[in-house]
Structure formats: structure tokens, C-alpha cells
Amino acid sequence: MNIKKLATAMLLTAGLVSTASAHDIQFQALSAANGSSATDIWESSCNSATGVDSFRMAARIEDHIPGRSDTISLVIYKDGIASTTTDLVGGGAKSDWAYVNGGNGAYTFMVHHVTSTGTTNASDVYYSIEFHCEAANLVTHTGTTIPSVAIQDQ
């Protein structure tokens, strides 16, 4: 195989990998060193790569540590509209889905630790985010970009 064909194949494959219909940001950490105000910020975009325009972003969060008296929350934000979901159980359970009806374009995810009264933020918090974009029929998954790096990583 010549080098041009190999490079073209690699670029096409990378393009297909960067847009998907459902996926996760897996096993990230909010560092205890940053205190109770630690916030991670991610961005993903909905698009019409599947041939259908996006109507909304759907996302939920999972706290990987069971038995904590504090919680972790996810905020989805786009164009002045926000929705929040919180994992109240941890340890494999996921939060309810949160939705923002914002069509195609960039959505911001903000993950933050919610410390309960009488507890301290003594350890790191580990989480995953499951998300995808949906068409107006609320069933069809549409193109969703996969962030590779957090905008803010605390």
C-alpha cells in the first residue's frame, strides 16, 4: 500500500471516530487538592453527520465511589439554557438523564462535587459521563463529537 492511500485511510478513520451516536467520557477525576469548588468543563457538539439534524443533547453522570454522603453533579449548558442531574447513589449507579434542547452546535458539560453538610472533601472523586445527541423524534441518535481533553480539568 502506498503512503498516500495509507494516510487517506487513517484520516477517514479518524473522522469516523471523532463523530459518534452514543459514548462516554470515562473515569475522570475531580481532585481533592482543588477543594470543594473543583469543576471540570467539557465540550461536545451535536451535528447532522448522520443525515438528521440534532434536536437535543442527553447526558448523565456516574460517581464511581459507592457509599459517599456527598454527590457529584453534571450541568449541560447551551445558549442560555441549562439542565442539571446528580448521581445520588454512586458506585455503579448513574444519574437520571438531563436534556438541553439546543439543536446542532456546541454544548458545555460542567461537573462539580457537591459536599454534604458536615462532610469534608478529603478524597478525589471519580466519574464518567454518558452522552449523545438526539433528533426531534427523541429516539434517533445524531452526530456527536467526542471531546479528547477537558477545557478545565480540576
PDB file of C-alpha atoms in Angstrom:
ATOM      1  CA  MET A   1       0.000   0.000   0.000  1.00  0.00           C
ATOM      2  CA  ASN A   2       1.432   3.381  -0.877  1.00  0.00           C
ATOM      3  CA  ILE A   3       1.844   6.107   1.721  1.00  0.00           C
ATOM      4  CA  LYS A   4      -0.883   8.385   0.234  1.00  0.00           C
ATOM      5  CA  LYS A   5      -3.505   5.633   0.441  1.00  0.00           C
ATOM      6  CA  LEU A   6      -2.436   4.796   3.993  1.00  0.00           C
ATOM      7  CA  ALA A   7      -2.619   8.448   5.066  1.00  0.00           C
ATOM      8  CA  THR A   8      -6.042   8.866   3.426  1.00  0.00           C
ATOM      9  CA  ALA A   9      -7.342   5.718   5.147  1.00  0.00           C
ATOM     10  CA  MET A  10      -6.051   6.970   8.509  1.00  0.00           C
ATOM     11  CA  LEU A  11      -7.661  10.391   8.069  1.00  0.00           C
ATOM     12  CA  LEU A  12     -11.009   8.890   7.060  1.00  0.00           C
ATOM     13  CA  THR A  13     -10.919   6.538  10.040  1.00  0.00           C
ATOM     14  CA  ALA A  14     -10.085   9.408  12.407  1.00  0.00           C
ATOM     15  CA  GLY A  15     -13.026  11.384  11.005  1.00  0.00           C
ATOM     16  CA  LEU A  16     -15.381   8.480  11.681  1.00  0.00           C
ATOM     17  CA  VAL A  17     -14.072   8.004  15.210  1.00  0.00           C
ATOM     18  CA  SER A  18     -14.467  11.686  16.119  1.00  0.00           C
ATOM     19  CA  THR A  19     -18.229  11.653  15.420  1.00  0.00           C
ATOM     20  CA  ALA A  20     -20.446   9.025  17.042  1.00  0.00           C
ATOM     21  CA  SER A  21     -24.025   8.460  18.132  1.00  0.00           C
ATOM     22  CA  ALA A  22     -23.505   7.444  21.795  1.00  0.00           C
ATOM     23  CA  HIS A  23     -20.435   7.336  24.024  1.00  0.00           C
ATOM     24  CA  ASP A  24     -18.742   8.139  27.327  1.00  0.00           C
ATOM     25  CA  ILE A  25     -16.099  10.334  28.865  1.00  0.00           C
ATOM     26  CA  GLN A  26     -14.727   7.633  31.119  1.00  0.00           C
ATOM     27  CA  PHE A  27     -13.121   7.592  34.554  1.00  0.00           C
ATOM     28  CA  GLN A  28     -12.163  11.230  35.114  1.00  0.00           C
ATOM     29  CA  ALA A  29     -11.204  12.785  38.462  1.00  0.00           C
ATOM     30  CA  LEU A  30     -12.087  15.896  40.413  1.00  0.00           C
ATOM     31  CA  SER A  31      -9.036  16.395  42.582  1.00  0.00           C
ATOM     32  CA  ALA A  32      -9.427  16.900  46.336  1.00  0.00           C
ATOM     33  CA  ALA A  33      -6.412  19.211  46.096  1.00  0.00           C
ATOM     34  CA  ASN A  34      -8.654  21.756  44.333  1.00  0.00           C
ATOM     35  CA  GLY A  35     -11.177  21.811  47.182  1.00  0.00           C
ATOM     36  CA  SER A  36     -14.933  21.598  47.139  1.00  0.00           C
ATOM     37  CA  SER A  37     -15.170  24.130  44.303  1.00  0.00           C
ATOM     38  CA  ALA A  38     -13.329  21.857  41.834  1.00  0.00           C
ATOM     39  CA  THR A  39     -15.115  21.859  38.470  1.00  0.00           C
ATOM     40  CA  ASP A  40     -14.281  20.026  35.245  1.00  0.00           C
ATOM     41  CA  ILE A  41     -15.539  21.529  31.985  1.00  0.00           C
ATOM     42  CA  TRP A  42     -16.001  19.569  28.752  1.00  0.00           C
ATOM     43  CA  GLU A  43     -17.472  20.469  25.369  1.00  0.00           C
ATOM     44  CA  SER A  44     -19.217  18.299  22.788  1.00  0.00           C
ATOM     45  CA  SER A  45     -21.113  19.264  19.650  1.00  0.00           C
ATOM     46  CA  CYS A  46     -24.260  17.904  18.074  1.00  0.00           C
ATOM     47  CA  ASN A  47     -24.323  17.812  14.276  1.00  0.00           C
ATOM     48  CA  SER A  48     -26.133  16.331  11.283  1.00  0.00           C
ATOM     49  CA  ALA A  49     -23.354  13.878  10.308  1.00  0.00           C
ATOM     50  CA  THR A  50     -25.928  11.052  10.348  1.00  0.00           C
ATOM     51  CA  GLY A  51     -28.133  12.936   7.862  1.00  0.00           C
ATOM     52  CA  VAL A  52     -30.569  14.181  10.516  1.00  0.00           C
ATOM     53  CA  ASP A  53     -30.322  17.476  12.420  1.00  0.00           C
ATOM     54  CA  SER A  54     -29.884  17.248  16.178  1.00  0.00           C
ATOM     55  CA  PHE A  55     -32.668  18.458  18.438  1.00  0.00           C
ATOM     56  CA  ARG A  56     -31.095  17.988  21.862  1.00  0.00           C
ATOM     57  CA  MET A  57     -28.165  16.746  23.955  1.00  0.00           C
ATOM     58  CA  ALA A  58     -28.806  13.990  26.503  1.00  0.00           C
ATOM     59  CA  ALA A  59     -26.305  13.228  29.285  1.00  0.00           C
ATOM     60  CA  ARG A  60     -25.988  11.551  32.671  1.00  0.00           C
ATOM     61  CA  ILE A  61     -23.192  11.120  35.196  1.00  0.00           C
ATOM     62  CA  GLU A  62     -21.846   8.246  37.274  1.00  0.00           C
ATOM     63  CA  ASP A  63     -19.893   8.587  40.531  1.00  0.00           C
ATOM     64  CA  HIS A  64     -17.586   5.556  40.728  1.00  0.00           C
ATOM     65  CA  ILE A  65     -17.233   5.567  44.526  1.00  0.00           C
ATOM     66  CA  PRO A  66     -20.112   3.969  46.487  1.00  0.00           C
ATOM     67  CA  GLY A  67     -21.302   4.928  49.945  1.00  0.00           C
ATOM     68  CA  ARG A  68     -20.334   8.603  49.898  1.00  0.00           C
ATOM     69  CA  SER A  69     -22.524  11.075  51.764  1.00  0.00           C
ATOM     70  CA  ASP A  70     -21.716  13.722  49.177  1.00  0.00           C
ATOM     71  CA  THR A  71     -22.640  13.706  45.481  1.00  0.00           C
ATOM     72  CA  ILE A  72     -21.428  14.678  42.030  1.00  0.00           C
ATOM     73  CA  SER A  73     -23.485  16.728  39.574  1.00  0.00           C
ATOM     74  CA  LEU A  74     -23.446  17.406  35.849  1.00  0.00           C
ATOM     75  CA  VAL A  75     -24.721  20.586  34.214  1.00  0.00           C
ATOM     76  CA  ILE A  76     -25.372  20.709  30.452  1.00  0.00           C
ATOM     77  CA  TYR A  77     -25.373  24.254  29.028  1.00  0.00           C
ATOM     78  CA  LYS A  78     -26.046  25.782  25.594  1.00  0.00           C
ATOM     79  CA  ASP A  79     -27.180  29.236  24.529  1.00  0.00           C
ATOM     80  CA  GLY A  80     -28.551  30.309  27.924  1.00  0.00           C
ATOM     81  CA  ILE A  81     -30.322  27.010  28.664  1.00  0.00           C
ATOM     82  CA  ALA A  82     -29.044  24.648  31.385  1.00  0.00           C
ATOM     83  CA  SER A  83     -30.103  21.335  32.883  1.00  0.00           C
ATOM     84  CA  THR A  84     -28.622  19.536  35.908  1.00  0.00           C
ATOM     85  CA  THR A  85     -28.507  15.910  37.005  1.00  0.00           C
ATOM     86  CA  THR A  86     -26.941  14.393  40.132  1.00  0.00           C
ATOM     87  CA  ASP A  87     -25.783  10.858  40.918  1.00  0.00           C
ATOM     88  CA  LEU A  88     -27.305  10.347  44.368  1.00  0.00           C
ATOM     89  CA  VAL A  89     -26.060   6.775  44.890  1.00  0.00           C
ATOM     90  CA  GLY A  90     -22.598   6.294  43.343  1.00  0.00           C
ATOM     91  CA  GLY A  91     -20.733   3.054  42.887  1.00  0.00           C
ATOM     92  CA  GLY A  92     -22.093   1.977  39.515  1.00  0.00           C
ATOM     93  CA  ALA A  93     -25.479   3.665  39.529  1.00  0.00           C
ATOM     94  CA  LYS A  94     -25.982   6.540  37.110  1.00  0.00           C
ATOM     95  CA  SER A  95     -27.966   9.720  37.469  1.00  0.00           C
ATOM     96  CA  ASP A  96     -31.186  10.381  35.607  1.00  0.00           C
ATOM     97  CA  TRP A  97     -30.763  11.756  32.094  1.00  0.00           C
ATOM     98  CA  ALA A  98     -30.583  15.538  31.695  1.00  0.00           C
ATOM     99  CA  TYR A  99     -31.578  17.195  28.403  1.00  0.00           C
ATOM    100  CA  VAL A 100     -30.981  20.536  26.730  1.00  0.00           C
ATOM    101  CA  ASN A 101     -32.978  21.253  23.568  1.00  0.00           C
ATOM    102  CA  GLY A 102     -30.454  23.340  21.651  1.00  0.00           C
ATOM    103  CA  GLY A 103     -30.193  21.769  18.185  1.00  0.00           C
ATOM    104  CA  ASN A 104     -26.890  21.466  16.353  1.00  0.00           C
ATOM    105  CA  GLY A 105     -23.844  23.162  17.869  1.00  0.00           C
ATOM    106  CA  ALA A 106     -21.562  23.147  20.912  1.00  0.00           C
ATOM    107  CA  TYR A 107     -22.780  22.080  24.381  1.00  0.00           C
ATOM    108  CA  THR A 108     -20.804  22.589  27.586  1.00  0.00           C
ATOM    109  CA  PHE A 109     -20.673  19.979  30.373  1.00  0.00           C
ATOM    110  CA  MET A 110     -19.727  21.151  33.873  1.00  0.00           C
ATOM    111  CA  VAL A 111     -19.001  18.519  36.524  1.00  0.00           C
ATOM    112  CA  HIS A 112     -18.819  19.532  40.176  1.00  0.00           C
ATOM    113  CA  HIS A 113     -18.639  17.926  43.594  1.00  0.00           C
ATOM    114  CA  VAL A 114     -21.480  18.694  45.994  1.00  0.00           C
ATOM    115  CA  THR A 115     -20.261  18.343  49.586  1.00  0.00           C
ATOM    116  CA  SER A 116     -22.942  17.459  52.141  1.00  0.00           C
ATOM    117  CA  THR A 117     -23.228  19.357  55.394  1.00  0.00           C
ATOM    118  CA  GLY A 118     -20.780  18.007  57.960  1.00  0.00           C
ATOM    119  CA  THR A 119     -18.529  16.248  55.422  1.00  0.00           C
ATOM    120  CA  THR A 120     -15.145  17.222  54.082  1.00  0.00           C
ATOM    121  CA  ASN A 121     -13.709  16.880  50.610  1.00  0.00           C
ATOM    122  CA  ALA A 122     -10.928  14.509  51.701  1.00  0.00           C
ATOM    123  CA  SER A 123     -10.517  12.404  48.571  1.00  0.00           C
ATOM    124  CA  ASP A 124     -10.650  12.606  44.806  1.00  0.00           C
ATOM    125  CA  VAL A 125     -13.989  11.999  43.103  1.00  0.00           C
ATOM    126  CA  TYR A 126     -14.026   9.701  40.059  1.00  0.00           C
ATOM    127  CA  TYR A 127     -16.772   9.990  37.451  1.00  0.00           C
ATOM    128  CA  SER A 128     -17.878   9.112  33.923  1.00  0.00           C
ATOM    129  CA  ILE A 129     -20.305  10.957  31.636  1.00  0.00           C
ATOM    130  CA  GLU A 130     -22.542   9.123  29.164  1.00  0.00           C
ATOM    131  CA  PHE A 131     -23.967  11.362  26.438  1.00  0.00           C
ATOM    132  CA  HIS A 132     -25.408  11.545  22.933  1.00  0.00           C
ATOM    133  CA  CYS A 133     -27.353  13.858  20.658  1.00  0.00           C
ATOM    134  CA  GLU A 134     -30.897  13.071  19.569  1.00  0.00           C
ATOM    135  CA  ALA A 135     -33.145  14.040  16.651  1.00  0.00           C
ATOM    136  CA  ALA A 136     -36.561  15.663  17.157  1.00  0.00           C
ATOM    137  CA  ASN A 137     -38.211  12.215  17.373  1.00  0.00           C
ATOM    138  CA  LEU A 138     -36.196  11.738  20.650  1.00  0.00           C
ATOM    139  CA  VAL A 139     -35.150   8.256  19.518  1.00  0.00           C
ATOM    140  CA  THR A 140     -32.698   8.662  16.637  1.00  0.00           C
ATOM    141  CA  HIS A 141     -29.127   9.354  17.713  1.00  0.00           C
ATOM    142  CA  THR A 142     -27.422  12.041  15.652  1.00  0.00           C
ATOM    143  CA  GLY A 143     -23.787  13.028  15.188  1.00  0.00           C
ATOM    144  CA  THR A 144     -21.966  13.784  18.445  1.00  0.00           C
ATOM    145  CA  THR A 145     -18.355  14.885  18.750  1.00  0.00           C
ATOM    146  CA  ILE A 146     -16.157  13.159  21.281  1.00  0.00           C
ATOM    147  CA  PRO A 147     -14.039  15.507  23.435  1.00  0.00           C
ATOM    148  CA  SER A 148     -10.490  14.323  23.906  1.00  0.00           C
ATOM    149  CA  VAL A 149      -9.373  16.871  26.515  1.00  0.00           C
ATOM    150  CA  ALA A 150     -11.249  18.819  29.175  1.00  0.00           C
ATOM    151  CA  ILE A 151     -11.457  22.600  28.755  1.00  0.00           C
ATOM    152  CA  GLN A 152     -10.859  22.828  32.519  1.00  0.00           C
ATOM    153  CA  ASP A 153      -9.536  19.844  34.458  1.00  0.00           C
ATOM    154  CA  GLN A 154      -9.535  20.215  38.255  1.00  0.00           C
TER     155      GLN A 154
END
